[in-house]
Protein backbone atom coordinates (compact mmCIF):
# COMPACT_ATOMS: atom_id res chain seq x y z
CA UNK A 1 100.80 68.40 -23.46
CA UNK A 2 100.01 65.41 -25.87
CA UNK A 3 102.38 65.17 -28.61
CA UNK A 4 101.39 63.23 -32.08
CA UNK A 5 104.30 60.70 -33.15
CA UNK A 6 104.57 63.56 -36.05
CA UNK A 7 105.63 66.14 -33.42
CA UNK A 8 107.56 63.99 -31.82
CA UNK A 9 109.66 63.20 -35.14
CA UNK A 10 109.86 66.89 -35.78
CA UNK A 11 111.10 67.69 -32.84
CA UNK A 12 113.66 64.95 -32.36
CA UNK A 13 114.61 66.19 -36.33
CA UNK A 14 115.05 69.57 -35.09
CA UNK A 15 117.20 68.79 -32.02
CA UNK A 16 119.31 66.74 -34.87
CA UNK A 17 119.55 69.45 -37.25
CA UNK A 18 120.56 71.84 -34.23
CA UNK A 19 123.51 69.22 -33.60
CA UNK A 20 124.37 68.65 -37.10
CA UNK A 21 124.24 73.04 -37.38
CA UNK A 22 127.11 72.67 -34.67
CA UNK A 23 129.54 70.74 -36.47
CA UNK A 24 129.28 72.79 -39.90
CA UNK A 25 131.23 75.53 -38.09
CA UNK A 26 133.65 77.65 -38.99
CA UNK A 27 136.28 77.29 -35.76
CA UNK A 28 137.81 81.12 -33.96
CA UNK A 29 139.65 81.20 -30.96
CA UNK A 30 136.75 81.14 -28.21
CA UNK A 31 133.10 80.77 -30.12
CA UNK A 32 133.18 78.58 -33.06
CA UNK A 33 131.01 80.45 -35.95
CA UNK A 34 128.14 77.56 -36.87
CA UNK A 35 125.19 76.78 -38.01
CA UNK A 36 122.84 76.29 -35.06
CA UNK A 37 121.13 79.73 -35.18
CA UNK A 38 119.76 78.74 -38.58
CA UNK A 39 118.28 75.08 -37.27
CA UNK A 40 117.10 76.53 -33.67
CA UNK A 41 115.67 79.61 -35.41
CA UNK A 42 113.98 77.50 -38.18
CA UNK A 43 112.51 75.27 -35.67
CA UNK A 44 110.73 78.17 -33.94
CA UNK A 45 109.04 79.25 -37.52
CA UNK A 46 107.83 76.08 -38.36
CA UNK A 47 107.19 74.45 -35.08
CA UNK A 48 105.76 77.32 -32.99
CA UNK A 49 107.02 78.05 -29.44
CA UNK A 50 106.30 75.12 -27.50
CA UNK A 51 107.62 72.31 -29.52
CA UNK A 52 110.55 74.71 -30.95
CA UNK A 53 112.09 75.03 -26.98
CA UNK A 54 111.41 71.02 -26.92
CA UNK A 55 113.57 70.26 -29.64
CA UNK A 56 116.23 72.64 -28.23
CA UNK A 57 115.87 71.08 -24.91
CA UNK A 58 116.25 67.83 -26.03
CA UNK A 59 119.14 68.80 -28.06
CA UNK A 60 120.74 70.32 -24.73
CA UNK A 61 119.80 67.26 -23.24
CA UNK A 62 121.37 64.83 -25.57
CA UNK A 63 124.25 66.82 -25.35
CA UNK A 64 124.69 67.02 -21.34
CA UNK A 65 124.32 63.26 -20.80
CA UNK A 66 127.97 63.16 -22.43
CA UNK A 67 127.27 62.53 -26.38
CA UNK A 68 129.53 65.31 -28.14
CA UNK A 69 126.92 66.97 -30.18
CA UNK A 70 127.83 70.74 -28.52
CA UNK A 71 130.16 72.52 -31.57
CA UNK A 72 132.83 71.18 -28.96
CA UNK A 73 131.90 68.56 -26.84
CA UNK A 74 129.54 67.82 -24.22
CA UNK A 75 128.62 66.01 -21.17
CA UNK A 76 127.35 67.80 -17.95
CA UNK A 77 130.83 69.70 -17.34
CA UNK A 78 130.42 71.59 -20.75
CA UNK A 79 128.12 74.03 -18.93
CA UNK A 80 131.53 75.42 -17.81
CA UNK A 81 132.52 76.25 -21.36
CA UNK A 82 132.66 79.71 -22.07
CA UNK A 83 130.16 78.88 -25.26
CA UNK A 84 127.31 77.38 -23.27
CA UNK A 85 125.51 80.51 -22.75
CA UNK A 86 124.94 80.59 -26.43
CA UNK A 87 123.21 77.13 -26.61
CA UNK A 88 120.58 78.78 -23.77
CA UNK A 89 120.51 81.39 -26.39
CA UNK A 90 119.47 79.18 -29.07
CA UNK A 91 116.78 77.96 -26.86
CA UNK A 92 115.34 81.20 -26.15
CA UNK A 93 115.38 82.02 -29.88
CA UNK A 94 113.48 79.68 -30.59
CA UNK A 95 111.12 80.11 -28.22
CA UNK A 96 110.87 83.76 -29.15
CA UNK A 97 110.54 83.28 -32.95
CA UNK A 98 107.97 80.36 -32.39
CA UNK A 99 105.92 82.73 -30.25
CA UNK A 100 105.60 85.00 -33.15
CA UNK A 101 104.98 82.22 -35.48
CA UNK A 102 102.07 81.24 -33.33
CA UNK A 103 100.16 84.72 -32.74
CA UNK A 104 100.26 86.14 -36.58
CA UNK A 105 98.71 84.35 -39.26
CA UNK A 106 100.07 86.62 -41.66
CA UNK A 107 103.67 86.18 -42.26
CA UNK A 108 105.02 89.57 -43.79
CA UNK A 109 109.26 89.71 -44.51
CA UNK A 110 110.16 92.94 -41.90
CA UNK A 111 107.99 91.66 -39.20
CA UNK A 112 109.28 88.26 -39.60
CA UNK A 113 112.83 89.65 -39.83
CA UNK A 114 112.03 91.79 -36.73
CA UNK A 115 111.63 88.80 -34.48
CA UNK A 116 114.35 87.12 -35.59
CA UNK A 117 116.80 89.56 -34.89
CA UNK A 118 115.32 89.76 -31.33
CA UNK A 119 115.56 85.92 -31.19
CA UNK A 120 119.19 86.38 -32.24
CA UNK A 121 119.45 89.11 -29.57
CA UNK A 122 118.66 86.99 -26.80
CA UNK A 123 121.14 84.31 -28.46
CA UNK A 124 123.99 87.01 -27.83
CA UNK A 125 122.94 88.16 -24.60
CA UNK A 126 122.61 84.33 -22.82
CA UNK A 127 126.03 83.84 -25.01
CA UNK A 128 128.15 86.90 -24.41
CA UNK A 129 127.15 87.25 -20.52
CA UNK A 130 127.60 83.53 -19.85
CA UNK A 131 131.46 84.22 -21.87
CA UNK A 132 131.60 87.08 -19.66
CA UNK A 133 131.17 84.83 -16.20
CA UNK A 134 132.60 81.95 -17.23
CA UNK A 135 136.06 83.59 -18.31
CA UNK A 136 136.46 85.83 -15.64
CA UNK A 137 135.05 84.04 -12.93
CA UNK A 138 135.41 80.24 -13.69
CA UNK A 139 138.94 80.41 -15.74
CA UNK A 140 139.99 83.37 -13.61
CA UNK A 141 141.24 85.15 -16.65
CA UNK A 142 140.92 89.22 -17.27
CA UNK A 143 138.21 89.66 -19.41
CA UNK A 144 135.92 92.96 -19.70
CA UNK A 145 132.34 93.65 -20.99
CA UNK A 146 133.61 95.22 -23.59
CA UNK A 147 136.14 92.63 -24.56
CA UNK A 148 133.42 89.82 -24.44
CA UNK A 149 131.67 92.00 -26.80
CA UNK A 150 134.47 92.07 -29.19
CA UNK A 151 135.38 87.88 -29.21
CA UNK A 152 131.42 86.87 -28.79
CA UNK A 153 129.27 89.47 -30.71
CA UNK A 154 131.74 91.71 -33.16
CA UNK A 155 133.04 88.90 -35.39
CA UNK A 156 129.54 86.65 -35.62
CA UNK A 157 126.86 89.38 -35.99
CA UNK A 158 127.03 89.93 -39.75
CA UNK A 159 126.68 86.59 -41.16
CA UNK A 160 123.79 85.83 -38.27
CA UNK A 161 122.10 89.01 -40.16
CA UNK A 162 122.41 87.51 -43.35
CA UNK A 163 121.27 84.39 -42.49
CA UNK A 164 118.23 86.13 -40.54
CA UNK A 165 117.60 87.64 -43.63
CA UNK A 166 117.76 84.34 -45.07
CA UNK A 167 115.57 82.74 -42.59
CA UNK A 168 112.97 85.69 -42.94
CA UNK A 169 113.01 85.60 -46.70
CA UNK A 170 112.24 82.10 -46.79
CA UNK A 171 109.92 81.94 -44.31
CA UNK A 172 107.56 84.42 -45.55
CA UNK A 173 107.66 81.57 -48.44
CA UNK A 174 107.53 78.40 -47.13
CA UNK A 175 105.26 79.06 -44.15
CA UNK A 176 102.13 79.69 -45.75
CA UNK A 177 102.31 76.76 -47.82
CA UNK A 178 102.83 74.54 -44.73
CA UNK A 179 99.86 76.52 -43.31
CA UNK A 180 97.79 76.44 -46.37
CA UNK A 181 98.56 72.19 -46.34
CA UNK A 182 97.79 71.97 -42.70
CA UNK A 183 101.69 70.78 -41.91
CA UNK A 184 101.58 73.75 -39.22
């Protein structure tokens, strides 16, 4: 795939905004509450699939090479933190929401919505499985499903609904006026 110097920017400003999501965060014992759902979600709407899971790979990139951009570190041993699963999330999400971005022309608020609660989905399955594995397998430490559930899902998923509802309402907004401009 050729990519335009103006992809390239938008993807390297999307990876940014992804980092910059992770240190506007709102810190709990295990999984810090932040603001990368927003910036990885937001990059699948107006980037479309492809270049959405770009920007999140190079943001996992920059981030495994050792430059602390993760919510709490990085370099390549953060894929044993408990949170890393979520940041494969985020990836998928955008994927996911960029895919739908790229098959409907019309943007409509439940639809719209509808995908990004899926794209949050896979967020909390890559994030609250990888907990899962890495606490009781990695750190040793009694953990059950259902107590993953309660430290890596309970606490987070109403404010990721309202800012999916966020996302969506602005979206159904802003998208067609990129469209209608020919910025996407």
């Amino acid at each position: 795939m050729n990519l335009s110097v103006r992809d390239m920017i938008l993807i390297s400003l999307f990876a940014a905004l992804t980092g910059i999501g992770a240190f506007i965060k709102i810190p709990t014992p295990i999984v810090p509450f932040t603001l990368q759902f927003l910036f990885c979600t937001y990059a699948g709407m107006f980037l479309g699939a492809k270049k959405a899971l770009y920007s999140q790979f190079l943001y996992l990139f920059i981030g495994l090479i050792g430059i602390p951009i993760f919510a709490n570190g990085g370099g390549p041993a953060y894929v044993l933190q408990p949170t890393f699963g979520y940041l494969i999330g985020f990836a998928s999400c955008s994927y996911i929401v960029g895919k739908f971005v790229d098959k409907n022309k019309e943007i409509k608020f439940w639809p719209t919505f509808g995908i990004i609660l899926l794209g949050l989905g896979a967020v909390y399955i890559f994030g609250v499985a990888y907990l899962y594995m890495v606490v009781k397998f990695y750190l040793d430490k009694e953990m059950t499903i259902v107590t993953a559930l309660t430290v890596g899902f309970l606490p987070y998923i109403t404010l990721d609904v309202i800012q999916s509802v966020i996302i969506a309402l602005s979206a159904i907004k802003i998208i067609p006026i990129l469209r209608r401009n020919s910025y996407i």
